């Protein structure tokens, strides 16, 4: 069982290699099954090596937490002496990443039933237990993933059948998970289509009344809003109040001829490309939702994220605090195809 004792260190290496930044996750329920090897407590009388099977049902609760309900069967035999353990429990998984490699910490509670024929007349106990360990999931495709896990299970034995009150088992398991639903595909921003040129109809019979002068052509401009004014660092939740967004919403509600307003979110280069793209999309959608809540019709607004592309400044600061401050102009939200009767200050 020396290899079994080395597995926690091997899995822990994946924690160091994996990014702590969470990506978008699949919220679907999933089922899974493992086979496992167990280092059982020798005081049960059947040696210290066992094997078994796990089944589970799981559900991601957030970007960092999973919940699993599991049932486990373990059996060990040695020279005719047999030990058997059945457990039913609930686990909480703290996910360090939602990328292809997903290391996690696991903590759980369970009801376990231990049975052994090593004592005269046999021994049988139903008791509570607690467990903790480390694991990692490997994404194989949108719905399948592999899972490897090591945990320590500590049982608090009840009754006097076994003659001792506490037992400790180590379990190493490997298996697969299947998610019932595929993750939703990211929405694509609709391409901007310029309005058609007006068609002038020739008048067959003059004279005709002089038509009124056409309305003035809207003067379009691009509004750039600093992400520092809108959001906390590394967040897509709008801070309050937002007087500039209030002015923009008022201008849009007063000028209904303004359509196809494009809201573009940008991020700086700190973090992975995928994470920055998702963050910029969330920020653009936060601004869009704010304008929707102010009465602006949804068909007039499009929100897109462009991640760390089109930087305004380039910075090479060594200290992270100085680098974040220098890259502030790159963290922004731009609103285009927009006209104002009054300039937003």
Coordinates of C-alpha atoms in Angstrom, one line a residue:
X1 CA 0.0 0.0 0.0
X2 CA 3.0 2.4 -0.2
X3 CA 1.8 3.5 -3.6
X4 CA -1.6 4.3 -2.1
X5 CA 0.1 6.6 0.5
X6 CA 2.0 8.4 -2.3
X7 CA -1.1 9.3 -4.3
X8 CA -2.1 12.4 -2.2
X9 CA 1.2 14.1 -3.0
X10 CA 0.9 13.2 -6.7
X11 CA -2.6 14.7 -6.9
X12 CA -1.5 17.8 -5.0
X13 CA 1.1 18.5 -7.7
X14 CA -1.8 19.2 -10.0
X15 CA -3.1 21.9 -7.7
X16 CA 0.2 23.8 -8.2
X17 CA 0.1 23.4 -12.0
X18 CA -3.5 24.4 -12.4
X19 CA -4.8 28.0 -12.7
X20 CA -6.9 29.2 -9.8
X21 CA -9.1 31.2 -12.2
X22 CA -12.5 29.7 -12.8
X23 CA -14.0 29.5 -16.3
X24 CA -17.6 29.1 -17.2
X25 CA -18.9 25.7 -16.0
X26 CA -21.6 23.2 -17.0
X27 CA -24.4 23.4 -14.3
X28 CA -25.9 20.0 -15.4
X29 CA -26.5 17.1 -13.0
X30 CA -24.1 14.3 -13.5
X31 CA -23.6 10.6 -12.5
X32 CA -20.4 8.8 -11.9
X33 CA -18.9 5.5 -10.9
X34 CA -15.4 4.5 -9.5
X35 CA -13.5 1.4 -8.6
X36 CA -11.2 1.9 -5.6
X37 CA -8.4 0.3 -3.6
X38 CA -8.6 0.7 0.2
X39 CA -6.1 0.6 3.0
X40 CA -8.3 -0.7 5.8
X41 CA -7.8 -0.5 9.5
X42 CA -6.0 -3.7 10.6
X43 CA -8.0 -3.8 13.8
X44 CA -11.0 -5.1 11.8
X45 CA -9.1 -8.4 11.5
X46 CA -9.0 -8.9 7.7
X47 CA -5.7 -7.4 6.8
X48 CA -5.2 -3.9 5.5
X49 CA -6.0 -4.3 1.8
X50 CA -9.5 -4.0 0.3
X51 CA -11.3 -3.2 -2.9
X52 CA -14.7 -1.9 -3.9
X53 CA -17.0 0.2 -6.0
X54 CA -18.5 3.8 -5.7
X55 CA -21.5 5.3 -7.4
X56 CA -22.5 9.0 -7.1
X57 CA -24.8 11.7 -8.3
X58 CA -23.4 15.3 -8.5
X59 CA -24.3 18.9 -9.3
X60 CA -22.2 22.0 -9.7
X61 CA -23.5 24.7 -7.4
X62 CA -21.2 27.6 -8.5
X63 CA -17.9 28.2 -10.2
X64 CA -16.0 26.8 -7.2
X65 CA -18.4 24.3 -5.5
X66 CA -19.8 20.9 -6.4
X67 CA -22.1 18.7 -4.3
X68 CA -22.1 14.9 -4.6
X69 CA -24.3 12.2 -3.0
X70 CA -22.4 8.9 -3.0
X71 CA -22.7 5.2 -2.0
X72 CA -19.6 3.1 -1.5
X73 CA -19.0 -0.7 -1.1
X74 CA -15.6 -1.9 0.3
X75 CA -14.5 -5.5 1.0
X76 CA -11.3 -7.0 2.4
X77 CA -10.4 -10.7 3.0
X78 CA -7.4 -12.3 4.6
X79 CA -7.1 -16.0 5.6
X80 CA -10.8 -16.6 5.7
X81 CA -11.4 -13.4 7.7
X82 CA -13.7 -11.0 5.9
X83 CA -14.5 -7.3 6.5
X84 CA -17.2 -5.3 4.7
X85 CA -18.1 -1.7 4.8
X86 CA -21.1 0.1 3.1
X87 CA -21.4 3.9 3.3
X88 CA -24.0 6.4 2.1
X89 CA -22.9 10.1 2.3
X90 CA -22.7 13.6 1.0
X91 CA -19.6 15.4 -0.2
X92 CA -18.7 19.0 -0.9
X93 CA -16.0 19.6 -3.6
X94 CA -14.0 22.9 -3.7
X95 CA -13.0 23.2 -7.3
X96 CA -9.7 25.1 -8.0
X97 CA -10.4 25.3 -11.8
X98 CA -13.1 24.6 -14.4
X99 CA -10.6 24.1 -17.2
X100 CA -9.7 20.8 -18.8
X101 CA -7.8 19.8 -15.6
X102 CA -9.8 20.4 -12.4
X103 CA -8.1 19.8 -9.1
X104 CA -10.3 19.9 -6.0
X105 CA -10.5 19.4 -2.2
X106 CA -13.3 17.1 -0.9
X107 CA -15.0 17.0 2.5
X108 CA -17.8 14.6 3.4
X109 CA -20.0 13.1 6.0
X110 CA -21.6 9.6 5.8
X111 CA -23.4 6.8 7.6
X112 CA -21.3 3.7 7.4
X113 CA -22.0 0.0 8.3
X114 CA -19.0 -2.1 9.2
X115 CA -19.3 -5.9 9.4
X116 CA -16.5 -8.5 10.2
X117 CA -16.4 -12.2 11.0
X118 CA -13.0 -11.9 12.6
X119 CA -14.6 -12.0 16.1
X120 CA -16.5 -14.8 17.6
X121 CA -20.2 -14.4 16.6
X122 CA -19.2 -11.6 14.2
X123 CA -19.3 -7.9 14.6
X124 CA -21.7 -5.4 13.1
X125 CA -22.0 -1.6 13.7
X126 CA -23.8 1.3 12.0
X127 CA -22.0 4.6 12.7
X128 CA -21.3 8.1 11.5
X129 CA -18.1 9.0 9.7
X130 CA -16.2 11.9 8.3
X131 CA -13.8 12.1 5.4
X132 CA -11.5 14.5 3.6
X133 CA -9.1 14.3 0.7
X134 CA -7.9 15.6 -2.7
X135 CA -8.9 14.8 -6.3
X136 CA -8.8 15.8 -9.9
X137 CA -11.2 15.7 -12.8
X138 CA -10.0 15.5 -16.5
X139 CA -12.5 16.8 -19.1
X140 CA -12.7 14.3 -22.0
X141 CA -15.4 16.2 -23.9
X142 CA -18.5 18.3 -23.2
X143 CA -20.2 15.6 -21.2
X144 CA -17.6 13.0 -20.1
X145 CA -14.8 13.4 -17.6
X146 CA -12.4 11.1 -15.7
X147 CA -12.0 11.5 -11.9
X148 CA -9.2 10.3 -9.6
X149 CA -9.4 10.8 -5.8
X150 CA -7.7 10.0 -2.5
X151 CA -9.4 10.4 0.8
X152 CA -9.1 9.5 4.5
X153 CA -12.3 8.1 6.1
X154 CA -12.6 8.3 9.9
X155 CA -15.4 6.2 11.5
X156 CA -16.8 6.7 15.0
X157 CA -17.9 3.2 15.8
X158 CA -20.9 2.6 18.0
X159 CA -21.7 -0.4 20.2
X160 CA -19.2 -2.9 21.6
X161 CA -19.2 -5.5 18.8
X162 CA -15.7 -4.5 17.6
X163 CA -14.2 -3.7 21.0
X164 CA -12.8 -0.3 19.8
X165 CA -14.5 3.0 19.1
X166 CA -12.7 4.6 16.1
X167 CA -11.4 3.3 12.8
X168 CA -9.5 4.9 9.9
X169 CA -9.4 3.8 6.3
X170 CA -7.6 5.3 3.2
X171 CA -9.3 5.1 -0.2
X172 CA -7.9 5.7 -3.7
X173 CA -10.5 5.7 -6.5
X174 CA -10.6 6.2 -10.3
X175 CA -13.6 6.4 -12.6
X176 CA -15.8 8.5 -14.9
X177 CA -18.5 11.1 -14.8
X178 CA -21.3 11.8 -17.3
X179 CA -23.2 15.1 -17.4
X180 CA -26.8 14.9 -18.6
X181 CA -26.7 18.2 -20.5
X182 CA -24.1 19.9 -22.7
X183 CA -22.9 23.4 -21.7
X184 CA -24.7 26.2 -23.4
X185 CA -22.9 27.7 -26.4
X186 CA -21.9 31.3 -26.0
X187 CA -24.2 33.8 -27.7
X188 CA -22.8 35.5 -30.7
X189 CA -23.4 39.2 -31.2
X190 CA -25.5 40.1 -34.2
X191 CA -23.5 41.6 -37.1
X192 CA -24.2 45.3 -37.7
X193 CA -26.2 46.0 -40.9
X194 CA -26.3 49.6 -42.1
X195 CA -29.8 50.9 -42.8
X196 CA -30.8 50.9 -46.5
X197 CA -30.5 54.1 -48.5
X198 CA -33.8 56.0 -48.9
X199 CA -35.6 55.5 -52.2
X200 CA -36.7 58.7 -53.8
X201 CA -39.9 58.3 -55.8
X202 CA -40.2 60.5 -58.9
X203 CA -43.3 62.6 -59.1
X204 CA -45.3 62.1 -62.3
X205 CA -47.4 65.2 -62.1
X206 CA -45.9 68.6 -61.0
X207 CA -46.4 70.8 -59.3
X208 CA -46.1 69.2 -55.8
X209 CA -45.8 70.7 -52.4
X210 CA -42.3 71.3 -51.3
X211 CA -41.5 68.5 -48.9
X212 CA -40.4 69.5 -45.4
X213 CA -36.6 69.4 -44.8
X214 CA -35.3 66.1 -43.6
X215 CA -34.5 65.7 -39.9
X216 CA -30.9 66.4 -39.0
X217 CA -28.6 63.4 -39.4
X218 CA -27.6 62.1 -36.0
X219 CA -24.0 62.8 -35.1
X220 CA -22.6 59.5 -33.9
X221 CA -19.8 59.3 -31.4
X222 CA -18.0 56.6 -29.3
X223 CA -18.3 56.8 -25.6
X224 CA -15.5 55.1 -23.5
X225 CA -16.3 54.3 -19.9
X226 CA -13.5 53.3 -17.6
X227 CA -14.0 49.8 -16.0
X228 CA -12.5 51.3 -12.8
X229 CA -15.6 53.6 -12.6
X230 CA -18.0 50.8 -13.4
X231 CA -16.6 47.7 -11.6
X232 CA -14.3 46.5 -8.9
X233 CA -11.1 44.9 -10.2
X234 CA -11.7 41.4 -11.6
X235 CA -15.5 41.8 -11.2
X236 CA -18.4 42.2 -13.6
X237 CA -20.9 43.5 -11.0
X238 CA -21.7 47.2 -11.5
X239 CA -21.0 49.5 -8.6
X240 CA -23.5 52.2 -7.7
X241 CA -24.4 54.9 -8.5
X242 CA -23.8 55.2 -12.2
X243 CA -24.7 58.7 -13.3
X244 CA -23.0 58.4 -16.7
X245 CA -25.1 55.3 -17.6
X246 CA -28.2 57.1 -16.3
X247 CA -27.4 60.0 -18.8
X248 CA -26.9 57.5 -21.6
X249 CA -30.2 55.7 -20.8
X250 CA -32.0 59.0 -20.8
X251 CA -30.5 60.0 -24.2
X252 CA -31.5 56.7 -25.7
X253 CA -35.1 56.9 -24.3
X254 CA -35.4 60.4 -25.7
X255 CA -34.1 59.5 -29.2
X256 CA -35.9 56.3 -30.3
X257 CA -34.5 56.6 -33.9
X258 CA -31.1 55.5 -32.5
X259 CA -30.8 51.7 -33.0
X260 CA -28.1 49.0 -33.1
X261 CA -26.1 50.5 -30.2
X262 CA -23.0 48.3 -29.8
X263 CA -21.6 47.8 -26.2
X264 CA -18.0 46.4 -26.3
X265 CA -16.2 45.2 -23.1
X266 CA -12.4 45.1 -22.9
X267 CA -10.0 43.7 -20.3
X268 CA -6.3 44.0 -19.6
X269 CA -3.8 41.3 -20.3
X270 CA -3.6 40.0 -16.7
X271 CA -5.0 36.4 -16.6
X272 CA -5.6 33.9 -19.4
X273 CA -7.1 34.9 -22.8
X274 CA -10.2 32.8 -22.2
X275 CA -10.8 34.2 -18.8
X276 CA -10.4 37.8 -20.0
X277 CA -12.7 37.2 -22.9
X278 CA -15.4 35.9 -20.6
X279 CA -14.9 38.7 -18.1
X280 CA -15.2 41.4 -20.9
X281 CA -18.4 39.7 -22.2
X282 CA -19.9 39.7 -18.7
X283 CA -19.0 43.4 -18.2
X284 CA -20.6 44.4 -21.5
X285 CA -23.7 42.4 -20.6
X286 CA -23.9 44.1 -17.2
X287 CA -23.9 47.5 -18.9
X288 CA -26.6 46.3 -21.3
X289 CA -28.8 44.9 -18.5
X290 CA -28.4 48.2 -16.7
X291 CA -29.7 50.1 -19.7
X292 CA -32.5 47.5 -20.1
X293 CA -33.6 48.2 -16.5
X294 CA -33.7 51.9 -17.3
X295 CA -36.3 51.3 -20.0
X296 CA -34.1 50.9 -23.2
X297 CA -35.6 48.3 -25.6
X298 CA -33.4 45.2 -25.8
X299 CA -33.5 45.0 -29.7
X300 CA -31.7 48.3 -29.8
X301 CA -28.6 47.0 -27.9
X302 CA -25.9 44.5 -28.7
X303 CA -23.2 43.5 -26.2
X304 CA -19.9 41.8 -27.1
X305 CA -16.6 41.1 -25.3
X306 CA -13.2 41.4 -26.9
X307 CA -11.0 40.4 -24.0
X308 CA -7.5 41.9 -24.0
X309 CA -7.6 42.9 -27.7
X310 CA -7.1 46.5 -29.0
X311 CA -5.1 47.7 -26.0
X312 CA -4.9 51.5 -25.4
X313 CA -1.5 51.3 -23.5
X314 CA 1.4 48.9 -23.2
X315 CA 2.9 48.3 -19.8
X316 CA 5.9 46.3 -18.5
X317 CA 5.9 47.1 -14.8
X318 CA 7.4 44.3 -12.6
X319 CA 5.2 44.9 -9.5
X320 CA 1.7 43.6 -9.9
X321 CA 0.2 46.7 -8.1
X322 CA 2.0 49.0 -10.5
X323 CA 1.1 46.8 -13.5
X324 CA -2.7 46.9 -12.6
X325 CA -2.6 50.7 -12.3
X326 CA -0.7 51.2 -15.5
X327 CA -3.1 48.9 -17.5
X328 CA -6.2 50.7 -16.2
X329 CA -7.0 52.4 -19.6
X330 CA -7.3 48.9 -21.2
X331 CA -10.1 47.9 -18.8
X332 CA -13.0 49.7 -20.4
X333 CA -16.5 49.6 -22.0
X334 CA -17.1 51.4 -25.3
X335 CA -20.6 52.4 -26.6
X336 CA -20.7 53.1 -30.3
X337 CA -23.3 54.1 -33.0
X338 CA -24.6 56.6 -30.6
X339 CA -25.8 60.3 -30.8
X340 CA -26.5 62.8 -28.1
X341 CA -28.3 66.1 -27.9
X342 CA -26.2 66.8 -24.8
X343 CA -22.7 65.6 -24.3
X344 CA -22.2 63.1 -21.5
X345 CA -19.6 64.5 -19.1

